[in-house]
Coordinates of C-alpha atoms in Angstrom, one line a residue:
X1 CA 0.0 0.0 0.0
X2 CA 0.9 3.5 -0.9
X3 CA 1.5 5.3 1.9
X4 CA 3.2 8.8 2.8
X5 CA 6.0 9.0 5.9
X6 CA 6.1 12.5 5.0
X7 CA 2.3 13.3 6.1
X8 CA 2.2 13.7 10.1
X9 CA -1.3 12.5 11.0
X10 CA -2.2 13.5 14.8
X11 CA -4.6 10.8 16.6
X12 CA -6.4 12.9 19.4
X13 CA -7.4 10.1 21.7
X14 CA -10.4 10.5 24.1
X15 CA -9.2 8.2 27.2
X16 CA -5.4 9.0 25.7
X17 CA -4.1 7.1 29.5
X18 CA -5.9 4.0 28.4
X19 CA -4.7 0.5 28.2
X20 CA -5.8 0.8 24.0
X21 CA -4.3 3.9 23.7
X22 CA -0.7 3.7 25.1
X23 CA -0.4 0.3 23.1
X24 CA -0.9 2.5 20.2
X25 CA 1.5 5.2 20.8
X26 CA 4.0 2.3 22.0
X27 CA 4.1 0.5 19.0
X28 CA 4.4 3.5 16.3
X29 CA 7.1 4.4 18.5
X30 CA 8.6 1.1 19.0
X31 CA 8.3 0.6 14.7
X32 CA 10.2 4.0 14.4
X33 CA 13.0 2.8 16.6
X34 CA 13.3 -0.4 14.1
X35 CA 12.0 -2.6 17.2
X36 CA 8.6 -3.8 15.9
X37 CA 7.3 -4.6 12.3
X38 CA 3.7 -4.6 11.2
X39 CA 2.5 -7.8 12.3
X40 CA -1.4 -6.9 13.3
X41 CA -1.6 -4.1 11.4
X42 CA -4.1 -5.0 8.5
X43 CA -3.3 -2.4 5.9
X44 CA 0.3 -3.2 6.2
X45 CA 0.3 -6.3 4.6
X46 CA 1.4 -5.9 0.8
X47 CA 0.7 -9.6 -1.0
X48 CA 1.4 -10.8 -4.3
X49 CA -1.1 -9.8 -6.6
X50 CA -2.1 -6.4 -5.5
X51 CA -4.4 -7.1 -3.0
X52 CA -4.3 -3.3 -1.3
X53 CA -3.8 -0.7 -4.5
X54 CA -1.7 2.3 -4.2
X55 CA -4.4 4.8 -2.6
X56 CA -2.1 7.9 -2.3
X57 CA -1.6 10.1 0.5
X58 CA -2.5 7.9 3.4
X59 CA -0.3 8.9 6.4
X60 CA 2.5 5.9 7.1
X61 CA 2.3 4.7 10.6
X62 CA 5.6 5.5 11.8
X63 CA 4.1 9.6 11.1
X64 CA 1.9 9.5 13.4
X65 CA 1.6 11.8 16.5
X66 CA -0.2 11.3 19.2
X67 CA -2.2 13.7 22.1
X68 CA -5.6 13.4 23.3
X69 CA -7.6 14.0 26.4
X70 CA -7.8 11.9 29.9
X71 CA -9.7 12.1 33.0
X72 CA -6.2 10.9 34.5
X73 CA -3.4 13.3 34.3
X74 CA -0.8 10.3 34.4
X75 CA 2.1 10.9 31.4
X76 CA 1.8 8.0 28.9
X77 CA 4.9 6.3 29.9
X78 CA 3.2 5.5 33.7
X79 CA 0.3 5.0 32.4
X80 CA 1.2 2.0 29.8
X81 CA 3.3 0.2 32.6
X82 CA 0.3 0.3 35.0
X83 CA -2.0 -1.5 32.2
X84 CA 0.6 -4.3 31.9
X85 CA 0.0 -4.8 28.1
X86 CA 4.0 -3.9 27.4
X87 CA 6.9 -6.1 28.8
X88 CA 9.8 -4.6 30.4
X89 CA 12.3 -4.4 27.3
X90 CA 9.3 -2.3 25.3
X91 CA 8.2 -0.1 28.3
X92 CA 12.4 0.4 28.8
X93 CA 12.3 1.8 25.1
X94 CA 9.3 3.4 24.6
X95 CA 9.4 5.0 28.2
X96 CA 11.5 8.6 26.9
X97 CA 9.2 9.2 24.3
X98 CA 5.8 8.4 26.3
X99 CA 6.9 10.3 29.8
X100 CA 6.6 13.4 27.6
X101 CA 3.0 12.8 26.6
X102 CA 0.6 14.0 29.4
X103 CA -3.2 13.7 28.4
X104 CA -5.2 17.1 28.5
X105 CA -7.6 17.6 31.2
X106 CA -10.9 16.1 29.8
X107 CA -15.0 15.8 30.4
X108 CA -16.1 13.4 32.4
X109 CA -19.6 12.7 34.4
X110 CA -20.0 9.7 36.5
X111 CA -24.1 9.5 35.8
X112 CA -23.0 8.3 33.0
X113 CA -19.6 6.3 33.4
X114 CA -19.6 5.2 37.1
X115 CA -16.7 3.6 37.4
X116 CA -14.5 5.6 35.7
X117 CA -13.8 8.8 38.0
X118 CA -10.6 10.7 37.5
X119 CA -10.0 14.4 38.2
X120 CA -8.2 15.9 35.8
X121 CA -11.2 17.8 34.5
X122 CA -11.7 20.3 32.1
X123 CA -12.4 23.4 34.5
X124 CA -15.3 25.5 32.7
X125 CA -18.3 27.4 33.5
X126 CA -20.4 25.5 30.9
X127 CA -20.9 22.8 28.4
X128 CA -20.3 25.2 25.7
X129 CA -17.2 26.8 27.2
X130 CA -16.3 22.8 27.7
X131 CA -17.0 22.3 24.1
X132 CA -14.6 25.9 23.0
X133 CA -11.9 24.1 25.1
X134 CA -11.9 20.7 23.0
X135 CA -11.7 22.4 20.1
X136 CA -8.9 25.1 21.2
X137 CA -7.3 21.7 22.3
X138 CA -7.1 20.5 18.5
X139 CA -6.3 23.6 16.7
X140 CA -3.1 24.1 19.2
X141 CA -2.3 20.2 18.1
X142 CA -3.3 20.8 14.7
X143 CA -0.5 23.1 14.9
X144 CA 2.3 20.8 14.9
X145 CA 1.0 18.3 12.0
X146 CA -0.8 17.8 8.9
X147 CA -3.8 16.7 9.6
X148 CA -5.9 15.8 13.1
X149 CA -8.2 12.9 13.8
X150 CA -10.4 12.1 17.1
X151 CA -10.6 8.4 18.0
X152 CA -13.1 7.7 21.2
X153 CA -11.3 5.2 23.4
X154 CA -13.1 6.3 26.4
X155 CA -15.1 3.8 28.8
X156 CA -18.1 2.5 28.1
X157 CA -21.1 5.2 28.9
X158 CA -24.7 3.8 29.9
X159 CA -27.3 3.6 27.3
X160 CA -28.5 7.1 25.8
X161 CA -31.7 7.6 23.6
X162 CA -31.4 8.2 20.2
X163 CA -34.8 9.9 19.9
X164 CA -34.2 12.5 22.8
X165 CA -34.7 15.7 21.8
X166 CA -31.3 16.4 23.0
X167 CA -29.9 13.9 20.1
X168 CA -32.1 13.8 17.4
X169 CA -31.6 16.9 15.9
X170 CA -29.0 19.5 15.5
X171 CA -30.3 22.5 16.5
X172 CA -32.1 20.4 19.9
X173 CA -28.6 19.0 20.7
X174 CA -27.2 22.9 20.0
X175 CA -30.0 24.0 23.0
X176 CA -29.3 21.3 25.2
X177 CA -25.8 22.6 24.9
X178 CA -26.2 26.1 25.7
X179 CA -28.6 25.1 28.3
X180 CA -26.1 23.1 30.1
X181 CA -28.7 19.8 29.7
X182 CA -27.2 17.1 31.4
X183 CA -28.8 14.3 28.8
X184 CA -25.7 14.8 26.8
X185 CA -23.2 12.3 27.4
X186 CA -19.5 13.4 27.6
X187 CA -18.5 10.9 24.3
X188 CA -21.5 13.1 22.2
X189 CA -19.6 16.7 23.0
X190 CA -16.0 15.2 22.0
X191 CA -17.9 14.1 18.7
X192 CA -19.4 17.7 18.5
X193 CA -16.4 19.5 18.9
X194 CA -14.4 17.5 16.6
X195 CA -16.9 17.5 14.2
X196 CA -17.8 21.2 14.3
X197 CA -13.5 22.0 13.9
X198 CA -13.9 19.9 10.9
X199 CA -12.0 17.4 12.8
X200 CA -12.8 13.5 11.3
X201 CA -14.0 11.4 14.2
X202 CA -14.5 7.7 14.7
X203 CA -16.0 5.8 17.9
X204 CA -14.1 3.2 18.8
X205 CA -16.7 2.4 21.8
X206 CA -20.1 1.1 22.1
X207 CA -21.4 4.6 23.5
X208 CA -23.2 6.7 21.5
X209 CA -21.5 9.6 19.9
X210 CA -21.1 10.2 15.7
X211 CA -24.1 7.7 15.6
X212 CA -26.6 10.2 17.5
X213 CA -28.9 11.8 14.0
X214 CA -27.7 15.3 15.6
X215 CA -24.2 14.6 15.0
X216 CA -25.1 12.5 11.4
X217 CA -26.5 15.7 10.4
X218 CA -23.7 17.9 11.7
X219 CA -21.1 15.4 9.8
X220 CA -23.5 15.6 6.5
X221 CA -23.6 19.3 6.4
X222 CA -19.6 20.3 7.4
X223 CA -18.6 17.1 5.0
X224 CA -16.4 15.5 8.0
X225 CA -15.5 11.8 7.9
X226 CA -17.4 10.0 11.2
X227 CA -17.4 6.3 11.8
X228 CA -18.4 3.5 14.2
X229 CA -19.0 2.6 16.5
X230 CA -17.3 -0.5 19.3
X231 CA -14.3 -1.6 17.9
X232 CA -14.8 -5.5 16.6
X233 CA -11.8 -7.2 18.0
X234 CA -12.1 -10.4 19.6
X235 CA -14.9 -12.2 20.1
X236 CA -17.0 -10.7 18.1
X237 CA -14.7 -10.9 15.3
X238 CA -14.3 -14.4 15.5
X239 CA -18.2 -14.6 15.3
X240 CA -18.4 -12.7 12.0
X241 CA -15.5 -15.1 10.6
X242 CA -17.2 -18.4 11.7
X243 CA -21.2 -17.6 11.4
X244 CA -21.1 -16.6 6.9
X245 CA -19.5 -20.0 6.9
X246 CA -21.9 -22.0 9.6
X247 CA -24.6 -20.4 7.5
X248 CA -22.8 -21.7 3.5
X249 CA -22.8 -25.0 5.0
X250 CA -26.7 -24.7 5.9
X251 CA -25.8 -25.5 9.5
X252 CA -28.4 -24.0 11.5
X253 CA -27.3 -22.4 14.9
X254 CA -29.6 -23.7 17.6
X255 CA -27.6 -21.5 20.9
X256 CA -24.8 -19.6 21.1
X257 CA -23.5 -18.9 24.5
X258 CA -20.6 -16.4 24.3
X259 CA -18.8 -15.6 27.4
X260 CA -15.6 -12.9 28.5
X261 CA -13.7 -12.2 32.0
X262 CA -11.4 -9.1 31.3
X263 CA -10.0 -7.3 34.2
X264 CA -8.8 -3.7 32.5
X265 CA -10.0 -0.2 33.1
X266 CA -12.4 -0.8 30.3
X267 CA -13.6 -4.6 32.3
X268 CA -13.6 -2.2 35.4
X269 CA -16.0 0.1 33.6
X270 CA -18.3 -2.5 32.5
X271 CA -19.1 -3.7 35.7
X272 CA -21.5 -0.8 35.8
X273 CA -24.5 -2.8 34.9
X274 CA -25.8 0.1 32.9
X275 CA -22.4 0.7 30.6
X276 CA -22.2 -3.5 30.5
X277 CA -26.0 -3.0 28.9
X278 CA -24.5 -0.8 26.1
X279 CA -21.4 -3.2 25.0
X280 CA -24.0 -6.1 25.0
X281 CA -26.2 -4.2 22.7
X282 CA -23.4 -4.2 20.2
X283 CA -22.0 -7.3 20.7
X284 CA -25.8 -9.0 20.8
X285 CA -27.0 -7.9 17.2
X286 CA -24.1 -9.5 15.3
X287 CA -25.5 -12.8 14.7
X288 CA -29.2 -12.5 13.7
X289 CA -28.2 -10.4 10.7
X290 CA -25.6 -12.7 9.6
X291 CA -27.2 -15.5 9.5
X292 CA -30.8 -14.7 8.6
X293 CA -33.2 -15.8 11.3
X294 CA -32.9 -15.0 15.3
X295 CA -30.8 -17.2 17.2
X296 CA -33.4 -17.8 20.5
X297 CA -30.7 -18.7 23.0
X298 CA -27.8 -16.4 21.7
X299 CA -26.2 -15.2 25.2
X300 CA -23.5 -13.0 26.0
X301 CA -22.0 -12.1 28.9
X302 CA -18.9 -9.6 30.0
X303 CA -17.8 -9.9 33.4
X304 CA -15.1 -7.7 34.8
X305 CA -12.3 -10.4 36.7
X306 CA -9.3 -8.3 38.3
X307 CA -6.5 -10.7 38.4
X308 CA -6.3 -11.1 34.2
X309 CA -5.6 -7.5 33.5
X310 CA -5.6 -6.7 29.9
X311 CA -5.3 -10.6 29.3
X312 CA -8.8 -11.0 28.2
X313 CA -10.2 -14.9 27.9
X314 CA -13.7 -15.5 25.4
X315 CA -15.2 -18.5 25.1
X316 CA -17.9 -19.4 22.8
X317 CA -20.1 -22.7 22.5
X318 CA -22.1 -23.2 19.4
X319 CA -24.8 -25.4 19.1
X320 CA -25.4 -26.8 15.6
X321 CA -28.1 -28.6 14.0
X322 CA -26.9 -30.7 10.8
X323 CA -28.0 -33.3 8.2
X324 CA -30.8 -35.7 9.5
X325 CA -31.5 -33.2 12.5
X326 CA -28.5 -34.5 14.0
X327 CA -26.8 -32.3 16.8
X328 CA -23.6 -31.1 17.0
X329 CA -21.2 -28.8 18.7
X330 CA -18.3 -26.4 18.0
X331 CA -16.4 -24.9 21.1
X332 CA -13.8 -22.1 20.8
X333 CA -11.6 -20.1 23.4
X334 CA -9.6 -17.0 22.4
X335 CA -7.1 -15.9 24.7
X336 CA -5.7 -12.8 24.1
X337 CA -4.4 -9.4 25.5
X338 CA -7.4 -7.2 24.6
X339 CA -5.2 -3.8 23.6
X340 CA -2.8 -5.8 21.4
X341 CA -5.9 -6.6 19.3
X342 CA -7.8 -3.3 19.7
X343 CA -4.8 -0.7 19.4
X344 CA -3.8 -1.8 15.3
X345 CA -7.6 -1.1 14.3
X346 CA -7.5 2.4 16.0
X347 CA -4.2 2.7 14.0
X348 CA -6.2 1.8 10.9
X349 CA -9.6 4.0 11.4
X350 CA -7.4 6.9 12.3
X351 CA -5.2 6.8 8.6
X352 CA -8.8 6.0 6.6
X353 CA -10.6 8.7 8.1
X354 CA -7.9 11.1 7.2
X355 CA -7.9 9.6 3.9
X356 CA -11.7 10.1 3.7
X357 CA -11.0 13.3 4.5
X358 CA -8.8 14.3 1.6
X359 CA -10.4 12.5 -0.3
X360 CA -13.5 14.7 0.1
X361 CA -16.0 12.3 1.4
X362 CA -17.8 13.3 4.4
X363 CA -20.4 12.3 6.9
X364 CA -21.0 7.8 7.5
X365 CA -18.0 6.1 6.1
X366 CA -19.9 2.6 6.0
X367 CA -16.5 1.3 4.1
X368 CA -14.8 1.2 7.6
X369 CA -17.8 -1.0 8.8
X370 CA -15.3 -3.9 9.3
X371 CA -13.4 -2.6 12.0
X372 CA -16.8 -2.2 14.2
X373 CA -19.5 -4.5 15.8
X374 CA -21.5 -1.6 15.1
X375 CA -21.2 0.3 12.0
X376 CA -22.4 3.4 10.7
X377 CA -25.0 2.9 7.6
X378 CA -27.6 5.4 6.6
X379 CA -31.4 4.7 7.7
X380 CA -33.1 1.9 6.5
X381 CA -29.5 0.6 4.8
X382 CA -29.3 -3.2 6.1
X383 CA -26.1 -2.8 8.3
X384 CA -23.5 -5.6 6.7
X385 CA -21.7 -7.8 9.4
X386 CA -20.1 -10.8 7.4
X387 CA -16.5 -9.8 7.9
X388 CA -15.4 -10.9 4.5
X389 CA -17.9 -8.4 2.7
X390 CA -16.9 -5.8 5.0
X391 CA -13.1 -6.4 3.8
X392 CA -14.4 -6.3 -0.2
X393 CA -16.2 -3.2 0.3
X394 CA -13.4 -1.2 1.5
X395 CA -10.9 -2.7 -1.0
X396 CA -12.7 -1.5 -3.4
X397 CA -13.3 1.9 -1.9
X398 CA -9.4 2.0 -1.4
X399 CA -9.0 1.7 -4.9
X400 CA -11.5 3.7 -6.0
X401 CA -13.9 1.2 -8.1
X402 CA -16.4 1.3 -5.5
X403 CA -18.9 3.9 -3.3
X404 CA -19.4 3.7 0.2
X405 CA -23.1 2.3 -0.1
X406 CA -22.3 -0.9 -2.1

């Protein structure tokens, strides 16, 4: 793939102190001192054939800056060795470059993320003057590079209604603003004030932000690049790999029990039971669409367990109905350290959005819909989960003999 070193892409990172986030900055900065390749990294891989065309000025990964806001004021370099994702050698190298990167001070509200308090807050008299803030915040990094993107890597916020008259339309969501309403979750005003600097944005978590038909029609109207939303990277990912081919072979899912113990900031966040209910939503509609008829006993559960850290364990077991009604089974267990999955995908959505954004093509970017459990399609569009379509539709995006829509 095409790509330009020269082009110095910023990734503004809400939750910049995260686990995801510091394994992000730590590998671009352990591939620019020669230490890493590009193994994970999807768009890196260059196979015979031409399978990723030369798409121009996409930003090369070992150009990318990063900043971002965090409700802990923790420099990156203490914040990456309290998640435990890095070993020693990699925090030893990485650690000059990351003690230099503090977070900015950043919106939080525990009504609607209870378990992740910090208090390295954003000190202003109002939403609005919180909002003027954020977007002061990426013009002074804009400064320093080519281009800026916003990536949502915050915890998990409880549910919010997408008909509220605070979200449904622009000019309610503008009110609610100036009126200091507080039905306006912290992960919608980041998407506002990226969105209104002109800033691409993409929501890497299941809470709702670009997706709310406020910020759609903001997006529409300014031309920015949005996507999301949840980032699909284990489980899930695993589901919309194995259920297109359950479904080819006419094997009919009778139960799906999927289960994860994860014991991060983001597993600490999801023992709220109200943020777990918005990560099951996206997790929990996966399957139906994929497979054409509902799955009765699909279950999912998330439970936060301390001692595994970022060392997240999913199990899944499939029942399966065959030839001659005869019952089988198909049991799976992915172990895995949840940021070393998650991080190369933010990598990823960051560089497309900024190519959608020179590219001139504003508001849903539905091509990125496979790196999300949730993606982003206009009303009415049947949302496509089938990883392998996914992939298709944003080759051919990427080389330019396909829309967004197809």
């Amino acid at each position: 793939m095409e790509n330009s070193e020269g082009r110095r892409l910023g990734i503004a990172i809400v939750g910049a102190g995260g686990a995801v986030a510091t394994t992000a900055a730590a590998g671009v900065e352990l591939m620019r001192l020669g230490l890493a390749g590009t193994q994970g990294l999807p768009l890196a891989e260059v196979a015979p054939g031409g399978r990723f065309s030369r798409v121009g000025d996409i930003a090369g990964y070992t150009a990318l800056v990063f900043g971002g806001w965090d409700v802990v004021g923790d420099d990156l370099a203490t914040a990456a060795e309290g998640h435990g994702v890095l070993g020693h050698r990699e925090l030893a190298a990485v650690g000059p470059a990351l003690s230099v990167m503090r977070p900015w001070p950043a919106v939080g509200d525990v009504s609607w993320c209870t378990n992740a308090d910090g208090r390295h807050l954003i000190v202003a008299p109002s939403k609005r003057a919180a909002v003027e803030q954020m977007r002061e915040d990426l013009r002074v990094f804009g400064e320093g590079v080519d281009a800026v993107v916003v990536i949502n890597l915050s915890s998990t916020e409880r549910m919010a209604d997408l008909a509220s008259p605070q979200l449904a339309t622009l000019e309610g969501l503008e009110r609610a603003i100036d009126e200091d309403d507080p039905g306006i979750p912290p992960a919608v005003l980041y998407a506002y004030a990226a969105i209104s600097e002109g800033v691409p944005f993409g929501n890497f978590t299941p809470s709702v932000a670009c997706d709310a038909p406020a910020l759609v029609e903001l997006a529409t109207d300014r031309n920015v690049p949005v996507a999301g939303k949840d980032g699909k990277t284990g489980q899930t990912f695993i589901k919309t790999v194995i259920a297109p081919g359950l479904r080819s072979r006419a094997l009919k899912v009778d139960g799906w029990f999927s289960a994860n113990i994860l014991g991060n900031r983001d597993g600490e966040a999801l023992a709220d039971p109200e943020s777990n209910k918005s990560k099951l939503q996206t997790k929990g509609s996966v399957l139906d669409d994929i497979l054409g008829y509902e799955v009765e006993d699909h279950v999912v559960r998330i439970d936060y367990y301390r001692p595994r850290g970022d060392a997240k364990e999913a199990w899944d077991t499939i029942d399966l109905v065959g030839f001659l009604g005869e019952k089988m089974q198909l049991k799976l267990n992915f172990l895995c350290k949840d940021s070393i999955l998650a991080a190369p995908l933010v990598l990823e959505i960051a560089r497309l959005l900024d190519l959608a954004s020179q590219r001139g093509d504003g508001g849903m970017q539905e091509q990125l819909g496979l790196f999300f459990k949730a993606p982003q399609t206009p009303a009415g569009q049947r949302v496509e989960h089938a990883l392998h379509v996914q992939e298709e539709l944003l080759l051919q995006w990427l080389a330019g003999t396909g829309s967004r829509t197809e």
